[in-house]
Coordinates of C-alpha atoms in Angstrom, one line a residue:
M12 CA -5.1 -2.4 -12.9
C13 CA -1.7 -3.5 -14.5
G14 CA 2.1 -3.8 -14.4
I15 CA 4.1 -1.1 -16.3
T16 CA 7.7 -1.0 -17.0
G17 CA 10.2 0.7 -19.3
W18 CA 13.6 1.7 -20.3
V19 CA 14.9 5.0 -21.7
S20 CA 18.5 5.0 -23.0
Y21 CA 19.7 8.0 -25.1
D22 CA 23.0 6.2 -26.2
R23 CA 21.9 2.8 -27.3
D24 CA 19.5 1.3 -29.8
L25 CA 16.8 -0.2 -27.7
R26 CA 15.3 -2.1 -30.8
T27 CA 18.0 -4.6 -29.9
E28 CA 16.9 -5.0 -26.3
A29 CA 13.5 -6.7 -27.0
T30 CA 14.5 -9.8 -24.9
T31 CA 15.4 -7.6 -22.0
L32 CA 12.2 -5.7 -22.2
D33 CA 10.3 -8.9 -22.4
A34 CA 12.0 -10.2 -19.2
M35 CA 11.1 -6.9 -17.4
T36 CA 7.4 -7.1 -18.5
E37 CA 7.0 -10.7 -17.8
A38 CA 8.5 -10.2 -14.1
M39 CA 5.1 -8.6 -13.5
S40 CA 2.8 -11.1 -15.2
C41 CA 0.9 -11.7 -12.0
R42 CA -0.2 -7.9 -12.1
G43 CA -1.7 -8.3 -15.5
P44 CA -2.8 -11.8 -16.4
D45 CA -5.1 -10.7 -19.2
A46 CA -2.8 -9.3 -21.9
R47 CA 0.7 -8.0 -22.6
G48 CA 2.1 -5.3 -24.9
S49 CA 5.2 -3.6 -25.9
W50 CA 6.3 -0.5 -27.8
T51 CA 9.7 0.8 -28.9
E52 CA 10.6 4.0 -30.7
G53 CA 13.8 6.0 -30.6
P54 CA 15.3 6.0 -27.1
A55 CA 12.3 4.6 -25.3
T56 CA 10.9 1.1 -24.9
L57 CA 7.7 0.4 -22.9
G58 CA 6.1 -2.8 -21.6
H59 CA 2.7 -3.5 -20.0
R60 CA 0.8 -6.3 -18.5
R61 CA -2.9 -5.8 -18.3
L62 CA -5.6 -6.7 -15.7
A63 CA -8.8 -5.8 -17.7
I64 CA -11.3 -3.9 -15.5
I65 CA -13.0 -1.3 -17.7
D66 CA -13.6 -1.5 -21.5
L67 CA -12.2 -5.1 -21.7
P68 CA -11.6 -5.1 -25.5
G69 CA -10.6 -1.4 -25.8
G70 CA -8.0 -0.6 -23.1
R71 CA -5.0 -2.4 -24.6
Q72 CA -1.6 -0.9 -23.9
P73 CA 1.0 0.7 -24.5
M74 CA -1.4 3.2 -26.0
T75 CA -0.2 5.8 -28.4
A76 CA -1.2 9.1 -30.0
T77 CA 0.5 10.4 -33.2
T78 CA 1.0 14.1 -33.5
P79 CA 2.7 16.2 -36.1
D80 CA 5.7 16.6 -33.7
G81 CA 6.1 13.0 -32.7
T82 CA 4.5 10.1 -30.9
V83 CA 3.2 10.2 -27.3
A84 CA 2.9 6.7 -25.7
L85 CA 1.4 5.8 -22.4
V86 CA 1.7 2.9 -19.9
Y87 CA -0.8 3.2 -17.1
S88 CA -1.8 1.3 -14.0
G89 CA -4.7 2.1 -11.8
E90 CA -8.1 3.7 -12.0
T91 CA -9.2 7.3 -12.7
Y92 CA -12.5 7.6 -11.0
N93 CA -13.5 10.9 -12.6
F94 CA -12.7 9.9 -16.1
T95 CA -16.2 10.3 -17.4
E96 CA -16.0 14.0 -16.4
L97 CA -12.6 14.5 -17.9
R98 CA -13.7 12.7 -21.2
R99 CA -16.7 15.1 -21.4
E100 CA -14.4 18.1 -20.9
L101 CA -11.9 16.7 -23.3
T102 CA -14.6 16.1 -26.0
G103 CA -15.6 19.7 -25.6
R104 CA -12.1 20.7 -26.4
G105 CA -12.0 18.9 -29.7
H106 CA -10.6 15.4 -28.6
R107 CA -12.0 12.3 -30.2
F108 CA -12.0 8.9 -28.5
A109 CA -11.7 5.4 -30.0
T110 CA -12.3 3.5 -26.7
D111 CA -14.4 3.7 -23.6
S112 CA -11.3 3.2 -21.2
D113 CA -10.0 5.5 -18.6
T114 CA -6.5 4.8 -20.1
E115 CA -7.3 6.8 -23.3
V116 CA -8.7 9.7 -21.2
V117 CA -5.4 9.9 -19.3
L118 CA -3.5 10.0 -22.6
R119 CA -5.8 12.6 -24.1
A120 CA -5.5 14.6 -20.9
Y121 CA -1.7 14.5 -21.1
L122 CA -2.0 15.8 -24.8
E123 CA -4.2 18.6 -23.6
W124 CA -2.6 19.7 -20.4
G125 CA 0.8 18.0 -20.3
E126 CA 2.2 17.1 -16.8
A127 CA -0.5 19.4 -15.2
L128 CA -3.1 16.6 -16.0
A129 CA -1.9 15.2 -12.5
E130 CA -3.9 17.8 -10.6
R131 CA -7.1 17.0 -12.5
L132 CA -7.2 13.3 -11.8
N133 CA -9.1 11.6 -9.0
G134 CA -8.0 8.1 -8.4
M135 CA -5.2 5.5 -7.8
Y136 CA -2.6 5.5 -10.5
A137 CA 1.0 5.2 -11.4
F138 CA 1.8 5.8 -15.1
A139 CA 4.6 6.9 -17.5
V140 CA 4.3 8.9 -20.6
W141 CA 7.0 8.9 -23.4
D142 CA 6.7 12.2 -25.1
G143 CA 8.4 11.8 -28.3
R144 CA 7.9 15.5 -29.3
H145 CA 10.4 16.5 -26.6
D146 CA 12.3 13.1 -26.1
R147 CA 11.3 12.9 -22.4
L148 CA 9.7 10.5 -20.0
V149 CA 7.1 11.7 -17.5
M150 CA 6.3 9.5 -14.5
V151 CA 3.3 10.3 -12.3
R152 CA 2.0 8.7 -9.1
D153 CA -1.3 9.2 -7.2
R154 CA -1.6 11.5 -4.2
M155 CA -1.7 8.9 -1.5
G156 CA 0.8 6.4 -2.9
I157 CA -1.8 3.7 -3.5
K158 CA -0.2 2.4 -6.6
P159 CA 3.5 1.7 -6.7
L160 CA 6.2 3.1 -9.1
F161 CA 10.0 2.7 -8.8
Y162 CA 12.7 4.0 -11.1
H163 CA 16.5 3.5 -11.3
P164 CA 18.7 6.1 -13.1
T165 CA 21.2 4.9 -15.4
P166 CA 24.2 6.7 -16.9
D167 CA 22.3 7.5 -20.2
G168 CA 18.6 7.4 -19.1
V169 CA 16.3 5.5 -16.6
L170 CA 14.7 2.2 -15.9
F171 CA 11.2 2.1 -14.3
G172 CA 8.6 -0.4 -13.2
S173 CA 5.5 -1.0 -11.0
E174 CA 7.7 -3.2 -8.8
P175 CA 11.5 -3.6 -8.2
K176 CA 11.4 -7.0 -9.8
A177 CA 10.8 -5.4 -13.3
I178 CA 13.9 -3.2 -12.8
L179 CA 16.0 -6.1 -11.4
A180 CA 15.2 -8.2 -14.4
N181 CA 17.5 -5.7 -16.4
P182 CA 21.1 -6.8 -16.4
L183 CA 22.1 -3.2 -15.8
V184 CA 20.9 -3.5 -12.3
P185 CA 22.6 -5.9 -9.7
A186 CA 20.2 -7.2 -6.9
R187 CA 22.3 -5.3 -4.3
I188 CA 21.3 -3.9 -0.9
R189 CA 23.6 -1.7 1.3
L190 CA 23.4 -0.7 4.9
D191 CA 21.1 2.2 4.1
G192 CA 18.7 -0.3 2.5
L193 CA 18.7 -2.5 5.4
R194 CA 18.0 0.4 7.7
E195 CA 14.9 1.2 5.8
L196 CA 13.9 -2.5 5.7
F197 CA 14.1 -2.8 9.5
S198 CA 13.0 0.6 10.6
M199 CA 9.2 0.7 9.5
I200 CA 9.2 4.4 8.9
K201 CA 8.7 4.4 5.0
T202 CA 11.2 7.1 4.1
P203 CA 9.7 9.0 1.0
G204 CA 11.4 8.0 -2.2
H205 CA 13.6 5.2 -0.7
G206 CA 13.7 2.2 -2.9
V207 CA 15.6 -0.1 -0.5
W208 CA 17.5 -1.7 -3.3
D209 CA 20.7 -0.1 -4.2
G210 CA 20.3 2.8 -6.8
M211 CA 16.5 2.5 -6.8
H212 CA 14.0 5.1 -5.9
E213 CA 10.2 5.3 -5.5
V214 CA 8.3 8.0 -7.4
E215 CA 7.0 9.8 -4.3
P216 CA 3.2 10.1 -3.8
G217 CA 1.7 13.3 -5.3
T218 CA 4.9 13.7 -7.5
V219 CA 5.8 14.0 -11.1
V220 CA 9.2 12.9 -12.2
T221 CA 10.5 13.9 -15.6
V222 CA 13.5 12.5 -17.3
D223 CA 15.3 13.9 -20.4
R224 CA 18.9 14.1 -21.6
Q225 CA 19.7 16.7 -18.9
G226 CA 18.7 14.1 -16.1
A227 CA 15.7 13.7 -13.8
R228 CA 13.6 16.5 -12.2
R229 CA 10.7 16.1 -9.6
R230 CA 7.7 18.2 -9.1
V231 CA 5.3 17.8 -6.1
Y232 CA 1.8 18.4 -7.4
W233 CA 0.0 17.5 -4.2
Q234 CA 0.8 17.3 -0.4
L235 CA -1.2 17.2 2.8
E236 CA -1.7 21.0 3.7
T237 CA -3.0 22.7 6.8
R238 CA -6.2 24.6 6.1
P239 CA -8.8 26.3 8.4
H240 CA -11.7 24.1 9.4
T241 CA -14.9 26.2 10.2
D242 CA -17.7 23.7 9.9
D243 CA -19.5 22.6 13.1
R244 CA -19.9 19.0 14.2
D245 CA -23.3 18.4 12.4
T246 CA -21.9 20.0 9.1
S247 CA -18.6 18.0 9.4
V248 CA -20.6 14.7 9.9
A249 CA -22.8 15.5 6.9
T250 CA -19.9 16.4 4.7
V251 CA -18.1 13.1 5.5
R252 CA -21.4 11.2 4.6
S253 CA -21.7 13.1 1.4
L254 CA -18.1 12.5 0.3
L255 CA -18.3 8.8 1.2
E256 CA -21.5 8.5 -0.9
D257 CA -19.8 9.9 -3.9
I258 CA -16.5 8.1 -3.4
V259 CA -18.1 4.6 -3.1
R260 CA -20.4 5.2 -6.1
R261 CA -17.4 6.1 -8.3
Q262 CA -15.2 3.2 -7.0
L263 CA -18.0 0.7 -7.7
V264 CA -17.7 1.3 -11.5
A265 CA -16.2 -1.8 -13.2
D266 CA -17.0 -4.3 -16.1
V267 CA -15.9 -7.2 -14.0
P268 CA -17.3 -8.8 -10.7
R269 CA -16.8 -6.7 -7.4
C270 CA -16.9 -7.4 -3.8
T271 CA -15.9 -6.0 -0.4
L272 CA -13.4 -7.0 2.1
L273 CA -15.3 -7.2 5.5
S274 CA -13.7 -7.5 8.8
G275 CA -16.5 -6.5 11.1
G276 CA -14.9 -3.2 12.1
L277 CA -16.3 0.2 11.5
D278 CA -14.4 0.9 8.4
S279 CA -15.1 -2.1 6.3
S280 CA -18.7 -2.3 7.6
A281 CA -19.5 1.2 6.7
M282 CA -18.0 0.8 3.3
T283 CA -19.8 -2.6 2.7
A284 CA -23.1 -0.9 3.8
L285 CA -22.8 2.0 1.4
A286 CA -21.8 -0.4 -1.5
A287 CA -24.8 -2.7 -0.7
R288 CA -27.2 0.2 -0.6
Q289 CA -26.0 1.7 -3.9
L290 CA -25.9 -1.7 -5.7
A291 CA -29.4 -2.5 -4.6
E292 CA -30.6 0.5 -6.5
D293 CA -29.6 -1.5 -9.7
G294 CA -31.0 -4.8 -8.4
E295 CA -27.5 -6.1 -7.5
R296 CA -26.3 -7.7 -4.3
V297 CA -22.8 -7.2 -3.0
R298 CA -20.4 -10.0 -2.3
S299 CA -18.3 -9.9 0.9
F300 CA -15.4 -11.8 2.1
A301 CA -13.7 -12.1 5.5
V302 CA -10.6 -13.9 6.7
D303 CA -10.9 -16.2 9.7
F304 CA -8.8 -18.9 11.4
V305 CA -9.7 -22.4 12.4
G306 CA -10.9 -22.3 16.0
Q307 CA -10.4 -18.6 16.3
A308 CA -14.1 -17.7 17.4
D309 CA -14.2 -20.5 20.0
N310 CA -10.7 -20.2 21.5
F311 CA -10.1 -16.4 21.2
V312 CA -8.1 -14.8 23.9
A313 CA -8.3 -10.9 24.1
D314 CA -5.0 -9.0 24.4
E315 CA -4.1 -5.3 24.5
L316 CA -4.5 -5.0 20.6
R317 CA -7.4 -7.2 20.0
G318 CA -10.4 -7.3 22.3
T319 CA -12.8 -9.3 20.2
P320 CA -12.8 -11.8 17.3
D321 CA -13.9 -10.5 14.0
A322 CA -16.4 -13.2 13.0
P323 CA -19.5 -12.4 15.1
F324 CA -19.4 -8.8 13.8
V325 CA -18.7 -9.8 10.2
H326 CA -21.8 -11.9 10.3
D327 CA -23.9 -9.1 11.8
V328 CA -23.0 -7.0 8.9
A329 CA -23.6 -9.6 6.3
R330 CA -27.0 -10.2 7.6
A331 CA -27.8 -6.5 8.0
C332 CA -26.7 -5.6 4.5
G333 CA -27.9 -8.7 2.8
T334 CA -24.5 -9.5 1.4
E335 CA -23.6 -12.7 -0.4
H336 CA -20.8 -13.5 2.1
Q337 CA -18.1 -16.1 2.4
D338 CA -15.6 -16.6 5.2
I339 CA -12.1 -17.7 4.2
V340 CA -11.0 -20.0 6.9
L341 CA -7.3 -20.7 7.3
D342 CA -5.4 -23.2 9.4
A343 CA -2.1 -23.0 10.9
H344 CA -0.4 -25.4 8.3
A345 CA -1.3 -22.9 5.5
L346 CA -0.2 -19.9 7.3
A347 CA 3.2 -21.3 8.1
D348 CA 3.7 -23.0 4.7
P349 CA 7.2 -22.0 3.3
G350 CA 5.6 -22.0 -0.1
V351 CA 3.1 -19.4 0.8
R352 CA 5.8 -17.5 2.5
A353 CA 7.9 -17.5 -0.7
Q354 CA 4.9 -16.3 -2.7
V355 CA 4.5 -13.4 -0.3
I356 CA 8.2 -12.5 -0.6
R357 CA 8.1 -12.7 -4.3
A358 CA 5.1 -10.3 -4.2
R359 CA 6.9 -7.8 -2.1
D360 CA 10.3 -8.2 -3.3
L361 CA 11.6 -7.8 0.3
P362 CA 11.3 -9.8 3.6
M363 CA 9.0 -7.5 5.5
G364 CA 8.4 -10.0 8.4
F365 CA 4.7 -9.5 8.8
G366 CA 4.4 -13.2 9.3
D367 CA 1.0 -14.7 9.4
M368 CA -0.7 -11.5 8.6
D369 CA 0.9 -11.3 5.2
A370 CA 0.3 -14.9 4.7
S371 CA -3.4 -14.7 5.5
L372 CA -3.9 -11.5 3.3
Y373 CA -2.3 -13.3 0.4
L374 CA -4.4 -16.5 0.8
L375 CA -7.5 -14.4 1.3
F376 CA -6.8 -12.5 -1.9
R377 CA -6.0 -15.8 -3.7
T378 CA -9.3 -17.2 -2.9
I379 CA -11.3 -13.9 -3.6
R380 CA -9.8 -13.9 -7.1
E381 CA -11.7 -17.1 -8.0
H382 CA -14.9 -15.1 -7.6
S383 CA -14.2 -11.4 -8.1
T384 CA -11.7 -9.2 -9.9
V385 CA -12.2 -6.0 -8.0
A386 CA -12.5 -5.6 -4.2
L387 CA -13.2 -2.4 -2.1
S388 CA -11.3 -2.3 1.2
G389 CA -11.6 -0.1 4.3
E390 CA -7.9 0.4 4.4
S391 CA -6.6 3.8 5.7
A392 CA -9.8 5.0 7.6
D393 CA -7.8 4.5 10.7
E394 CA -5.1 6.9 9.5
V395 CA -7.7 9.4 8.2
F396 CA -10.2 9.4 11.2
G397 CA -7.8 8.5 14.0
G398 CA -8.6 5.0 14.9
Y399 CA -5.4 3.3 16.2
L400 CA -4.7 2.9 19.9
Q401 CA -1.5 5.1 19.6
F402 CA -3.8 8.0 19.0
F403 CA -5.0 7.6 22.5
D404 CA -1.8 6.5 24.1
E405 CA -0.2 9.4 25.9
E406 CA 3.3 8.0 25.7
A407 CA 2.9 7.6 21.9
R408 CA 1.5 11.0 21.5
R409 CA 4.2 12.7 23.3
A410 CA 7.1 10.7 22.1
D411 CA 9.7 12.3 19.8
T412 CA 9.4 9.4 17.3
F413 CA 6.8 7.7 15.1
P414 CA 3.9 6.9 17.3
W415 CA 3.4 3.4 16.0
L416 CA 6.9 2.4 17.0
V417 CA 6.0 3.1 20.6
R418 CA 3.1 0.6 20.5
F419 CA 4.8 -2.0 18.4
G420 CA 7.9 -2.0 20.5
R421 CA 5.7 -2.5 23.5
H422 CA 3.8 -5.4 21.9
F423 CA 6.3 -7.1 19.5
G424 CA 9.6 -6.1 20.8
D425 CA 12.4 -4.6 18.6
D426 CA 13.2 -6.0 15.3
A427 CA 16.8 -5.4 16.0
D428 CA 16.7 -8.0 18.7
V429 CA 17.1 -10.8 16.0
L430 CA 20.2 -9.1 14.4
R431 CA 23.8 -9.9 15.1
P432 CA 25.1 -7.3 17.6
E433 CA 27.8 -6.0 15.2
L434 CA 25.2 -5.4 12.5
D435 CA 22.7 -3.7 14.9
K436 CA 25.6 -1.3 15.8
A437 CA 26.6 -0.7 12.2
L438 CA 22.9 0.0 11.3
D439 CA 22.3 2.4 14.2
L440 CA 18.5 2.1 13.7
E441 CA 17.9 4.4 16.6
G442 CA 19.8 7.3 15.0
Y443 CA 18.1 6.5 11.5
V444 CA 14.7 6.6 13.0
A445 CA 15.5 9.7 14.8
D446 CA 16.7 11.5 11.8
G447 CA 13.7 10.3 9.8
Y448 CA 11.4 11.6 12.4
R449 CA 12.8 15.0 12.6
T450 CA 12.5 15.3 8.8
A451 CA 9.0 14.1 8.8
A452 CA 7.8 16.4 11.6
A453 CA 9.6 19.5 10.2
G454 CA 7.2 19.4 7.2
I455 CA 4.0 19.7 9.2
Q456 CA 2.4 23.2 9.0
R457 CA 0.9 24.6 12.2
P458 CA -1.8 27.1 11.9
D459 CA -1.9 30.3 13.9
G460 CA -3.6 30.0 17.3
E461 CA -3.6 26.0 17.4
S462 CA -3.1 24.8 20.9
D463 CA -0.1 22.6 21.8
F464 CA -2.4 19.6 22.3
E465 CA -4.2 20.0 19.0
Y466 CA -0.9 20.6 17.2
R467 CA 0.5 17.4 18.9
M468 CA -2.5 15.4 17.5
R469 CA -2.2 17.0 14.1
R470 CA 1.4 15.7 14.1
V471 CA 0.4 12.2 14.9
C472 CA -2.3 12.4 12.2
H473 CA 0.1 13.7 9.6
L474 CA 2.7 11.1 10.4
H475 CA 0.2 8.3 9.8
L476 CA -1.1 9.9 6.6
T477 CA 2.2 10.4 5.0
R478 CA 4.3 7.5 6.4
F479 CA 2.4 4.6 8.1
V480 CA -0.4 4.3 5.6
R481 CA 2.1 4.0 2.7
I482 CA 3.4 0.8 4.4
L483 CA 0.0 -0.7 4.5
L484 CA -1.0 0.5 1.0
D485 CA 2.2 -1.1 -0.4
R486 CA 1.4 -4.4 1.5
K487 CA -2.2 -4.5 0.1
D488 CA -1.2 -3.6 -3.4
R489 CA 1.6 -6.3 -3.6
A490 CA -0.5 -9.1 -2.0
S491 CA -3.6 -8.4 -4.2
M492 CA -1.8 -7.8 -7.5
A493 CA 0.2 -11.1 -6.9
V494 CA -3.1 -13.0 -7.7
G495 CA -4.4 -10.4 -10.2
L496 CA -7.0 -8.8 -7.8
E497 CA -7.6 -5.0 -7.9
V498 CA -8.2 -3.6 -4.4
R499 CA -9.7 -0.2 -4.2
V500 CA -9.5 2.1 -1.1
P501 CA -12.3 4.6 -0.9
F502 CA -10.9 6.2 2.3
C503 CA -7.7 7.4 0.3
D504 CA -9.8 9.6 -1.8
H505 CA -7.9 13.0 -1.4
R506 CA -10.9 15.0 -1.0
L507 CA -11.9 13.1 2.1
V508 CA -8.3 13.0 3.4
E509 CA -7.9 16.8 3.0
Y510 CA -11.2 17.5 4.7
V511 CA -10.9 15.2 7.7
Y512 CA -7.2 16.0 8.3
N513 CA -8.0 19.6 9.0
T514 CA -10.9 18.8 11.5
P515 CA -9.4 19.5 15.0
W516 CA -8.8 16.4 17.1
S517 CA -11.7 17.5 19.5
L518 CA -14.0 16.9 16.6
K519 CA -12.4 13.7 15.4
S520 CA -12.9 12.3 18.9
F521 CA -16.0 14.4 20.0
D522 CA -17.5 11.4 21.9
G523 CA -14.2 10.3 23.5
R524 CA -13.8 7.4 21.0
E525 CA -11.8 6.6 18.0
K526 CA -13.2 7.7 14.6
S527 CA -16.1 9.7 15.9
L528 CA -16.8 11.4 12.7
L529 CA -17.0 8.2 10.6
R530 CA -19.1 6.4 13.3
E531 CA -21.7 9.2 13.2
A532 CA -21.6 9.7 9.6
T533 CA -22.7 6.0 8.9
A534 CA -24.6 5.3 12.1
D535 CA -27.8 4.6 10.2
L536 CA -26.1 1.9 8.1
I537 CA -24.3 -0.3 10.4
P538 CA -25.5 -2.7 13.2
R539 CA -25.4 -1.5 16.8
S540 CA -22.8 -4.2 17.6
V541 CA -20.4 -2.7 15.1
Y542 CA -21.2 0.9 16.3
D543 CA -20.2 -0.1 19.8
R544 CA -17.2 -2.2 18.9
V545 CA -13.7 -1.0 19.9
K546 CA -11.1 -0.9 17.2
S547 CA -9.4 -4.2 16.5
P548 CA -6.5 -4.4 14.1
Y549 CA -6.2 -6.9 11.2
P550 CA -6.3 -10.4 12.7
S551 CA -3.6 -12.7 13.6
T552 CA -3.9 -16.3 14.4
Q553 CA -3.8 -17.6 18.0
D554 CA -3.4 -21.2 17.1
P555 CA -0.3 -22.5 19.0
R556 CA 0.4 -25.0 16.1
Y557 CA 1.4 -22.0 14.2
G558 CA 4.3 -21.3 16.6
V559 CA 5.1 -25.0 16.6
A560 CA 5.5 -24.9 12.7
L561 CA 7.7 -21.8 12.9
Q562 CA 10.0 -23.5 15.5
E563 CA 10.2 -26.5 13.2
H564 CA 11.3 -24.4 10.2
A565 CA 13.7 -22.5 12.4
R566 CA 15.3 -25.6 13.4
A567 CA 15.6 -26.8 9.9
L568 CA 17.4 -23.5 9.1
L569 CA 19.7 -23.9 12.1
A570 CA 20.8 -27.1 10.5
R571 CA 22.2 -25.2 7.6
P572 CA 25.0 -23.4 9.5
T573 CA 26.5 -21.8 6.4
H574 CA 23.3 -20.2 5.3
P575 CA 23.9 -16.3 4.6
V576 CA 21.0 -15.4 6.9
F577 CA 23.4 -16.0 9.9
D578 CA 25.5 -13.1 8.5
L579 CA 22.5 -10.9 9.5
V580 CA 20.7 -12.6 12.4
D581 CA 22.1 -13.8 15.7
R582 CA 22.2 -17.7 15.5
E583 CA 22.0 -18.1 19.3
R584 CA 18.9 -16.0 19.7
V585 CA 17.2 -18.0 16.8
R586 CA 18.3 -21.2 18.6
R587 CA 16.7 -20.2 21.9
A588 CA 13.5 -19.2 20.2
A589 CA 13.4 -22.4 18.2
H590 CA 13.8 -24.7 21.1
R591 CA 11.7 -22.8 23.7
D592 CA 8.6 -24.6 25.0
T593 CA 5.7 -23.5 22.6
P594 CA 3.5 -22.0 25.5
Q595 CA 6.4 -19.8 26.3
I596 CA 6.7 -18.2 22.9
T597 CA 6.1 -14.5 23.2
Q598 CA 4.9 -12.1 20.5
A599 CA 8.5 -10.9 20.2
S600 CA 10.0 -14.4 19.9
R601 CA 7.3 -15.3 17.3
R602 CA 8.0 -12.2 15.3
G603 CA 11.7 -12.8 15.5
L604 CA 11.2 -16.2 14.0
E605 CA 9.0 -14.8 11.3
R606 CA 11.6 -12.1 10.5
T607 CA 14.4 -14.7 10.4
L608 CA 12.6 -17.2 8.2
D609 CA 11.5 -14.4 5.8
L610 CA 15.1 -13.1 5.5
A611 CA 16.3 -16.6 4.9
L612 CA 13.7 -17.2 2.1
W613 CA 14.4 -13.8 0.5
L614 CA 18.3 -14.6 0.4
D615 CA 17.4 -18.0 -1.2
L616 CA 15.1 -16.5 -3.9
Y617 CA 16.8 -13.2 -4.9
R618 CA 20.5 -14.2 -4.0
P619 CA 21.2 -10.4 -3.4
E620 CA 24.5 -8.9 -2.7
V621 CA 24.3 -7.6 0.9
L622 CA 27.0 -5.1 1.6
L623 CA 27.6 -4.6 5.2
T624 CA 30.3 -2.1 5.1

């Protein structure tokens, strides 16, 4: 896992821009603490920060290959899980390898197949190839969008980076956000390709972007497609199990310490159990980590989102699987610490407003990194198998909008509630979301003969797999890579995603519950308590001292009346929330304070030009 960046300029001599490339590369030092490298030739310069996972001495980058027609150079971030098979095939085609790294396999695969190598890769990856034979840059991103990759066209080429901070480190790009960027920031719909920052774009998942002297072109090499599903229940369950066995085995490959993220839910428990069984074959014991909060187990109060605390189920799994387990227990002070909040914002380059859930994820990963370099996560199983409450909420299923917005609006309130009324009107978030939903829904293929209900559920599944999951994958990547931890997501393997997406909803929920296929496929691996447990989302602290700390920080912000955050948020609404009696703080008020404090810190850290016209 690494951080990549680069600059292509057809009109200037980039040999004189070494200082700028260094700044772009060092902006992502957290993504690659083990090594750095750069390469410049002709109109291209590439930078790389390395987190060594496989072939520790041999995978240095940028990696180059000399051909009779020019140099081909690669900067690569991620993991290719089928690299051994590809290496074998390429060796049979006459390629010779100097290292054992998957990076060299990707480079040689490009030499053999060009940009068509993308279709052959199984993994999580974002990489860029400078092809000196044709003076062009080729950028490729994995199918699900696990690894990030951004680019910013310039008048004579392009800038790119794993994160916006690398591009913003180039003086050609001002830190500027317009109304459209604010719309994307506040809407939680993850518009494909939208980079939020002015002039910036994401390489979309499953897409190749090629840049040459004629400009940029994009080619979609993978998308979620509708296909017939003819397998019966038993065959479907068996196929899911077979796929999971293969996926976890591939994703356990590493030359550094590994662990699992364990929440006591079905997804992470099944993945941990599979990993424990496979590692035991080689006499190894899996390490597992869970996040918890001081007093949470003793003082837990159930609500409509979370019916049970995680800890009892975590410990059931750890005992059953024989893991070497550690709980990371956080207190309200750590969660509300402005220093931690600032680290989260630096990691994400934006004020996402997830509050204590972002802070706890960052602190969890920071502690895990002291023991492991690679972690396997249960992320995305809810999107793949149908696990969220909105999959079973009739209002959310029938709404002509993104289903999660219905649930979130009911529980947390509307983000627009914190905004100044004139900004709220200018943004027209309702219209922006409606336009985004129509575009997203229009791309969903309906098979002949599918019932209205099944098509409705196909639409719900598709929206989660092409929009919502990308929000969570980006969150997990940024929080983990901010501390140099590689998090792998077995449930995002495209083979599993394609197969389960096309199972009808009647099969996904054949027992009337969420994630029926996954539960049955792993029933022999997990404790009965986990088998029976109802879905519970990522945990959030219930400690009232967290709310008190938020109010204290908000009152300190209110004492700075000229702070630019008050150009965006309604000062009076912040004042009311900051002075409300703590027991009366609602989820909406708490989220409003978190959003306001994040915005203020982001403005302090990045000093962006925010154009409200």
